[in-house]
Short mmCIF file of C-alpha atoms and ligand atoms in Angstrom, two decimals:
data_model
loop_
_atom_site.label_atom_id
_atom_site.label_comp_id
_atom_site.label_asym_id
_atom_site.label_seq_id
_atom_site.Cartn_x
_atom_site.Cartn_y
_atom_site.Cartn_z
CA UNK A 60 147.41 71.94 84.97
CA UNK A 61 149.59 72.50 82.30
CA UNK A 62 148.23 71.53 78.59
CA UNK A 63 149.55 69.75 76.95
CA UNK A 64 151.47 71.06 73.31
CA UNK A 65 151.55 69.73 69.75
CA UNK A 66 154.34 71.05 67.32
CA UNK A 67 152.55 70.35 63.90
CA UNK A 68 155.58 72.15 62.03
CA UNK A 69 158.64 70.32 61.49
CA UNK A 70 161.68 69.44 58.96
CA UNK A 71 163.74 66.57 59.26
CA UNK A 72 166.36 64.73 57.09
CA UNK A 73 163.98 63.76 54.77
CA UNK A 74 163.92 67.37 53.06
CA UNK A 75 166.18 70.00 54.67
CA UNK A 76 166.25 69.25 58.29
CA UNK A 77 169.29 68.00 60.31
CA UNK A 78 168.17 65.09 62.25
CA UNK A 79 166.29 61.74 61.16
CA UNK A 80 162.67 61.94 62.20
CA UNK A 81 162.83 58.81 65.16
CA UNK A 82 165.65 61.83 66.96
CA UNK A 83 162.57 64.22 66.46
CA UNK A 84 160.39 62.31 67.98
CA UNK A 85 162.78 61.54 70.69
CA UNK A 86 163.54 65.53 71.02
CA UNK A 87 159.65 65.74 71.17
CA UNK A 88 159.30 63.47 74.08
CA UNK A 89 161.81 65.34 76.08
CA UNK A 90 160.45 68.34 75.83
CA UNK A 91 157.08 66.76 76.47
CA UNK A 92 155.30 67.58 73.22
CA UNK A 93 152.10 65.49 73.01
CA UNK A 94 151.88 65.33 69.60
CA UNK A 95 153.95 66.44 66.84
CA UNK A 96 153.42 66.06 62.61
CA UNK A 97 156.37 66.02 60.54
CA UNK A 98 156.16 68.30 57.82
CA UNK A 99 158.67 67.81 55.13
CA UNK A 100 158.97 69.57 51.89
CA UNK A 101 156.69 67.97 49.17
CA UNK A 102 157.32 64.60 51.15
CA UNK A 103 155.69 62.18 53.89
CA UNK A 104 158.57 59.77 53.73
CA UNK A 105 159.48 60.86 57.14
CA UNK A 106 155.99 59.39 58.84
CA UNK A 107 156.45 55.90 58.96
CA UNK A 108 159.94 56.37 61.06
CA UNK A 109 158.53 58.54 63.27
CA UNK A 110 155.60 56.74 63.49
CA UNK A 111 156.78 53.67 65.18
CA UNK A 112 159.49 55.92 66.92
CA UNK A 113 156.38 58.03 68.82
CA UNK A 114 154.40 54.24 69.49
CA UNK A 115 157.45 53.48 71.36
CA UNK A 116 157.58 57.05 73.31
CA UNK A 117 153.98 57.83 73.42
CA UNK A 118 153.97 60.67 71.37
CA UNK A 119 151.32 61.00 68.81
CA UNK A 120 152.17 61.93 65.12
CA UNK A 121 150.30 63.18 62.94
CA UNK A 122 151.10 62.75 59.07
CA UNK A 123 151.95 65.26 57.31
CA UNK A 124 153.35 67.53 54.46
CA UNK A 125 154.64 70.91 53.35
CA UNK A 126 153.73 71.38 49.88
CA UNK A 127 155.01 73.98 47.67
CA UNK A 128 152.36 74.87 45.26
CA UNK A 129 151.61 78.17 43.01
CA UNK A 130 149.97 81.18 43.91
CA UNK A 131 149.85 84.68 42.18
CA UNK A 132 153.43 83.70 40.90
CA UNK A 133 154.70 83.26 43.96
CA UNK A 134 155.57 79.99 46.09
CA UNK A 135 153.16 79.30 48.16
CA UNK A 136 153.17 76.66 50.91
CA UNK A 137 150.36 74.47 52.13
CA UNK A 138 150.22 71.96 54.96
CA UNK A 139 148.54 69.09 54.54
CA UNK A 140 147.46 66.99 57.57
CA UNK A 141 145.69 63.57 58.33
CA UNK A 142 145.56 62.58 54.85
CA UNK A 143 145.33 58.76 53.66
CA UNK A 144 148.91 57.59 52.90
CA UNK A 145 147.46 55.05 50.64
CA UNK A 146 145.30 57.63 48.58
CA UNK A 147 146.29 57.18 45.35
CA UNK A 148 145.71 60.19 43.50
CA UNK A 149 147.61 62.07 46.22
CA UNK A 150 151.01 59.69 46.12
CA UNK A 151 150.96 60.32 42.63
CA UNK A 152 150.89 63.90 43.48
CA UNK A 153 153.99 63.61 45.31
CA UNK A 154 155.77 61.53 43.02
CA UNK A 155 155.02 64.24 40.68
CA UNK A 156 156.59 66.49 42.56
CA UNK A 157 159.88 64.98 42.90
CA UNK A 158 160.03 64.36 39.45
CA UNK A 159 159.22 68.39 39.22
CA UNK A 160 162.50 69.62 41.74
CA UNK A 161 164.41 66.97 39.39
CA UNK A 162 163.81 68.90 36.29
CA UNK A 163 164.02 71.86 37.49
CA UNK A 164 167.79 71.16 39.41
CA UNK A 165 168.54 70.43 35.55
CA UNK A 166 167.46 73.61 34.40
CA UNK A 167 169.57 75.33 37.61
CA UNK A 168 172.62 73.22 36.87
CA UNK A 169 172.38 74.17 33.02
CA UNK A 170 172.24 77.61 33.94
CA UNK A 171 175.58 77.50 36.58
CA UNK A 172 177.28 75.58 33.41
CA UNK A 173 176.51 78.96 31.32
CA UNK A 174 178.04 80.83 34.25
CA UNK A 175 181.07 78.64 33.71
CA UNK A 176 180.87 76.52 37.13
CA UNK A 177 180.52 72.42 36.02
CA UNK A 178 177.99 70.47 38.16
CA UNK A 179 176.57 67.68 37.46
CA UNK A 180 173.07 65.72 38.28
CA UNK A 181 175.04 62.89 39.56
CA UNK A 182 176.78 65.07 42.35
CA UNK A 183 173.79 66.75 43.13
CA UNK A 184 171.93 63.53 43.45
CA UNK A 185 174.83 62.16 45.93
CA UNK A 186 174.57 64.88 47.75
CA UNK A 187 170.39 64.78 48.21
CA UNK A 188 170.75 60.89 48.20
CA UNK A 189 166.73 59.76 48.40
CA UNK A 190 165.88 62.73 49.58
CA UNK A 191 163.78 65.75 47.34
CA UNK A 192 166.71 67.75 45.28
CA UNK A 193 166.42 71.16 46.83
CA UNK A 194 168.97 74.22 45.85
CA UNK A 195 170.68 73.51 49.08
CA UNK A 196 172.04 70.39 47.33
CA UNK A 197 173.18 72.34 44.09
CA UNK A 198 174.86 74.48 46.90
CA UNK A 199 176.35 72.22 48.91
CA UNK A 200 178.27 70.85 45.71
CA UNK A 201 179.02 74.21 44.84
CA UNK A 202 180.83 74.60 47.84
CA UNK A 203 182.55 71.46 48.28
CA UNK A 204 184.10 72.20 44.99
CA UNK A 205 185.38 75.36 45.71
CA UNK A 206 182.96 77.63 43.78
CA UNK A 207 181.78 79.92 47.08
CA UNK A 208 182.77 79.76 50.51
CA UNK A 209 179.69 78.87 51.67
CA UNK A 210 176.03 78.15 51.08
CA UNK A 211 174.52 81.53 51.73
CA UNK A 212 176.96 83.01 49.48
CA UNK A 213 175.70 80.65 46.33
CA UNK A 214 172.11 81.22 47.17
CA UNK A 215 173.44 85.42 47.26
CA UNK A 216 175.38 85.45 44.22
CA UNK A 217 173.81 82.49 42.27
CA UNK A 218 170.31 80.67 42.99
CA UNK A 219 168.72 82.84 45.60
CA UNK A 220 165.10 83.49 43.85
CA UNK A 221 166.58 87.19 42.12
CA UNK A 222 169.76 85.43 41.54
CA UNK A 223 170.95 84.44 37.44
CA UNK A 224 170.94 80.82 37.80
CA UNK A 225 167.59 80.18 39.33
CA UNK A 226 164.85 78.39 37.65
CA UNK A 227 161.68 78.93 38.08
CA UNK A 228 159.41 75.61 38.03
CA UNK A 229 155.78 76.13 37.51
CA UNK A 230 153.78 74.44 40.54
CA UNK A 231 150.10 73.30 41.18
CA UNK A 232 148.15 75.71 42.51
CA UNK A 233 147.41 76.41 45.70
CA UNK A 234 143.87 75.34 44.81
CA UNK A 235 144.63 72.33 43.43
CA UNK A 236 146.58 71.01 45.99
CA UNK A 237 144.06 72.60 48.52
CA UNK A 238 141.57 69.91 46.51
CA UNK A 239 144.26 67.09 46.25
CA UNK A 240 144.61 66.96 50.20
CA UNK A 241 141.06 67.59 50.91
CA UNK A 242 139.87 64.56 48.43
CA UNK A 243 143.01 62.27 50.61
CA UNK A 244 140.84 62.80 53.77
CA UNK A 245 143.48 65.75 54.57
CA UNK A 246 143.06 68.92 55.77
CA UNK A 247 145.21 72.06 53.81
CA UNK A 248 146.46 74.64 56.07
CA UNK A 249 148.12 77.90 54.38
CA UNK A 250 151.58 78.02 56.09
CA UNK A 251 153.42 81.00 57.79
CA UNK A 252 150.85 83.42 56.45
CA UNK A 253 152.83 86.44 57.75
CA UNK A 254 152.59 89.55 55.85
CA UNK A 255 152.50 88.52 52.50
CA UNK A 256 148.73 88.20 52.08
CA UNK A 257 146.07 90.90 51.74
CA UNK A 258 142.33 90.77 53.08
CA UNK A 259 141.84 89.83 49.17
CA UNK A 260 144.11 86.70 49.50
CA UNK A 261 142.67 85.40 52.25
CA UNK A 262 139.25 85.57 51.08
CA UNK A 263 140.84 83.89 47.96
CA UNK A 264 141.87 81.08 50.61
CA UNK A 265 138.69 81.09 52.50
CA UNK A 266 136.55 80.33 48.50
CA UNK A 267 139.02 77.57 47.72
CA UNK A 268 137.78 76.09 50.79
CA UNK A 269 141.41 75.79 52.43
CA UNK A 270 140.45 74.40 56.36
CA UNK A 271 142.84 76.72 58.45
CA UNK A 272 145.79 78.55 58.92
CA UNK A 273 149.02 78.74 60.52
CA UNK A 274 148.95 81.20 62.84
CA UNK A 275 151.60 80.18 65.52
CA UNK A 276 154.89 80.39 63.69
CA UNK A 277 158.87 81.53 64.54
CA UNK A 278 158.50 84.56 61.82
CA UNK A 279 154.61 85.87 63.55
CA UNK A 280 154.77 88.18 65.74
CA UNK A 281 151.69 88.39 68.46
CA UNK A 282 149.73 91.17 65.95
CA UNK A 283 150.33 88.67 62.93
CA UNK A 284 149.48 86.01 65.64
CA UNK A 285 146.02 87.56 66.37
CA UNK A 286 145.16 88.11 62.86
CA UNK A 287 145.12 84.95 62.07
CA UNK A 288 143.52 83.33 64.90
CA UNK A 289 140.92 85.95 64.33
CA UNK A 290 140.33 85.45 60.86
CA UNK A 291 139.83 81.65 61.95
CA UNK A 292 137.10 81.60 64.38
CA UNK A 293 135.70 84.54 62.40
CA UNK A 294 135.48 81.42 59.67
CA UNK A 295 134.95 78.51 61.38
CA UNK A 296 138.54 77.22 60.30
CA UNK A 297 141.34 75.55 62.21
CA UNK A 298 144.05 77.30 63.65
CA UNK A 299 147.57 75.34 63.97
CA UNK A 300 151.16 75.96 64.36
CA UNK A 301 154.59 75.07 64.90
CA UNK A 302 158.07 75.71 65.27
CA UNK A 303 159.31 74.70 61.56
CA UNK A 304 161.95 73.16 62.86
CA UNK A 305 165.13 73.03 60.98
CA UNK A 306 167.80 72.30 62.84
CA UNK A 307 170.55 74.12 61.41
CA UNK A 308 170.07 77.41 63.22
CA UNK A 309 170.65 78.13 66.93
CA UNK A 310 167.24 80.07 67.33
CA UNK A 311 165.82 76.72 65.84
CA UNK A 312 166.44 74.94 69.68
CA UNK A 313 164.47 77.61 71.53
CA UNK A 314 161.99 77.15 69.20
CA UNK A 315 161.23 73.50 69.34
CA UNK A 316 159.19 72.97 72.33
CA UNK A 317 158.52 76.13 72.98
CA UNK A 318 156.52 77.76 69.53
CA UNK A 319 153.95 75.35 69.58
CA UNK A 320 149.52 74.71 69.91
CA UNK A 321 147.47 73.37 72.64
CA UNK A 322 145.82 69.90 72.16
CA UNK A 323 142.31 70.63 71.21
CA UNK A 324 144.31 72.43 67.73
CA UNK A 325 145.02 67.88 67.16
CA UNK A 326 141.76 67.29 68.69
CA UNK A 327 139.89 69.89 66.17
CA UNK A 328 142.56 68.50 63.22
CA UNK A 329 141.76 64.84 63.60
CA UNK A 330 137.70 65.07 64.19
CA UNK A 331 137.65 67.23 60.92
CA UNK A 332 139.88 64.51 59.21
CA UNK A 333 137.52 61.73 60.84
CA UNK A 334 134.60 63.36 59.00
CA UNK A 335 136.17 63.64 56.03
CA UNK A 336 136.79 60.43 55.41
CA UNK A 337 133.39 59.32 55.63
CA UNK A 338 132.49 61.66 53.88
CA UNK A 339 134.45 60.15 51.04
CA UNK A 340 133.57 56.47 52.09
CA UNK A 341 129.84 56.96 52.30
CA UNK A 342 130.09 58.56 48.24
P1 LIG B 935 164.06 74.84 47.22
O1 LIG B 935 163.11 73.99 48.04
O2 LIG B 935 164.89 74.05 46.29
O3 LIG B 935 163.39 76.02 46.58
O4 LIG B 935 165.09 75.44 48.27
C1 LIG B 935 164.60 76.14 49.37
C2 LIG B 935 165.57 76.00 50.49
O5 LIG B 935 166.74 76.72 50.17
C3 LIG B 935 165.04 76.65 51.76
O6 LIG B 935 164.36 75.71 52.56
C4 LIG B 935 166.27 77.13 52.43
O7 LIG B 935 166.80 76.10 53.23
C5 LIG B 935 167.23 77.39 51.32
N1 LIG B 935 167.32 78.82 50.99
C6 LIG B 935 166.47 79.58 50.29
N2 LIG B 935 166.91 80.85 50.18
C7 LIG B 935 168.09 80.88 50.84
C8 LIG B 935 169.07 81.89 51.10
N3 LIG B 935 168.91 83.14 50.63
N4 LIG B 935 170.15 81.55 51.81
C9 LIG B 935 170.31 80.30 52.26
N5 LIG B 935 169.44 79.31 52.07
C10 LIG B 935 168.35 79.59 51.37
MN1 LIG B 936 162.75 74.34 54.49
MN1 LIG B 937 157.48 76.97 54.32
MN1 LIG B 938 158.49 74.57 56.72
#
């Protein structure tokens, strides 16, 4: 029999994805995905619509988040999973953060003034509307207003992480944030490990008691793939994955459905998430 899959990786509307997360859940169910967790970019505002979306479709989801946090002075992103939406200390965390890509859109659009290109907060905030501000919305003005012909060329020329008008916001660490999920009743995945980290990195991971990693991602190849599955049992830590699902790219359809995890991954995720929890209930 066929197992069944869980895509525990995806974007949707509510940070830089395409569609609205009830047409992922509805793209889930057609391509029989038993479970999926929608994993916007410093945001969970995307669960509750999927939520009652998957209760009408029978398709489980999961919450969950993409956060960017800090790491040798680098980005670093962690999945969080199965956390307490009414944790308090960890919505304030988020608010926090969109307070953070605010400020730091200022500092971008102050720099792209210096450059001589006038954009303001206001346009940048139409074009994000509730949503997180990410550089994709300082771009998409920039565009619409004639400044580049197109996105890739602002993020080339402009706010592409080398590029003069980029900003640089410091983050939490990766440690905190491993701590803030963890004391939710989450558990913190490091995301699309691929090459970037060294043995000393993960061990680095492993002490600040992070519960898995992603090992089944678009940009892992099967070497990358067995590295990190290794390095998981080796530990005793979860193993999860997902297509990261954007939408915007053509590759991104033969991903969905297709770069996914077996069902004992959600099965491993939600007993460890169970525990947790009474762990934190019984203190
Ligand atoms: P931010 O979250 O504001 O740092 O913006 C990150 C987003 O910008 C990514 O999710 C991509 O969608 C987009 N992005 C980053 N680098 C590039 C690039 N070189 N070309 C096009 N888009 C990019
Ligand atoms: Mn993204
Ligand atoms: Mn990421
Ligand atoms: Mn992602």
């Amino acid at each position: 029999m066929k197992s069944p899959k869980a895509d525990l990786h995806i974007h949707t509307k509510k940070s830089d994805g395409k569609l609205a997360p009830a047409d992922i859940v509805k793209k889930a169910s057609e391509k029989g995905l038993c479970t999926i967790s929608i994993t916007d970019h410093d945001t969970y505002a995307g669960y509750f619509e999927a939520k009652s979306a998957g209760d009408d479709l029978g398709v489980e989801v999961l919450p969950g988040i993409e956060i960017t946090s800090e790491y040798k002075d680098r980005e670093c992103h962690i999945l969080g999973y199965g956390f307490d939406l009414g944790n308090a200390e960890f919505s304030a965390f988020v608010k926090s953060q969109k307070l953070r890509r605010y400020k730091r859109a200022r500092r971008m659009i102050q720099n792209l003034g210096k450059m001589g290109f006038d954009i303001s907060i206001e346009e940048v905030i139409g074009e994000a509307g509730t949503m997180n501000i990410s550089r994709n919305h300082l771009a998409k003005v920039m565009v619409s207003k004639g400044m580049a012909p197109n996105v890739r060329v602002v993020f080339d020329r402009y706010l592409g992480n080398r590029s003069p008008a980029y900003f640089k916001i410091g983050y939490e660490s990766a440690e905190e944030v491993i701590r803030l999920i963890k004391s939710a009743g989450g558990i913190s995945i490091l995301a699309h490990p691929g090459l970037y980290y060294v043995e000393e990195d993960i061990k680095y991971f492993i002490e600040a008691e992070i519960d898995g990693f992603e090992y089944i991602h678009p940009s892992h190849n099967y070497l990358l793939q067995k590295r990190y599955r290794e390095i998981c049992e080796q530990n005793g830590l979860i193993a999860t994955g997902g297509s990261d699902y954007h939408g915007f790219r053509p590759e991104d359809e033969s991903y969905f459905g297709t770069v996914a995890v077996d069902s004992s991954t959600v099965a491993h995720i939600k007993r460890l998430t169970v525990d947790r929890k009474k762990q934190h209930t019984s203190q």
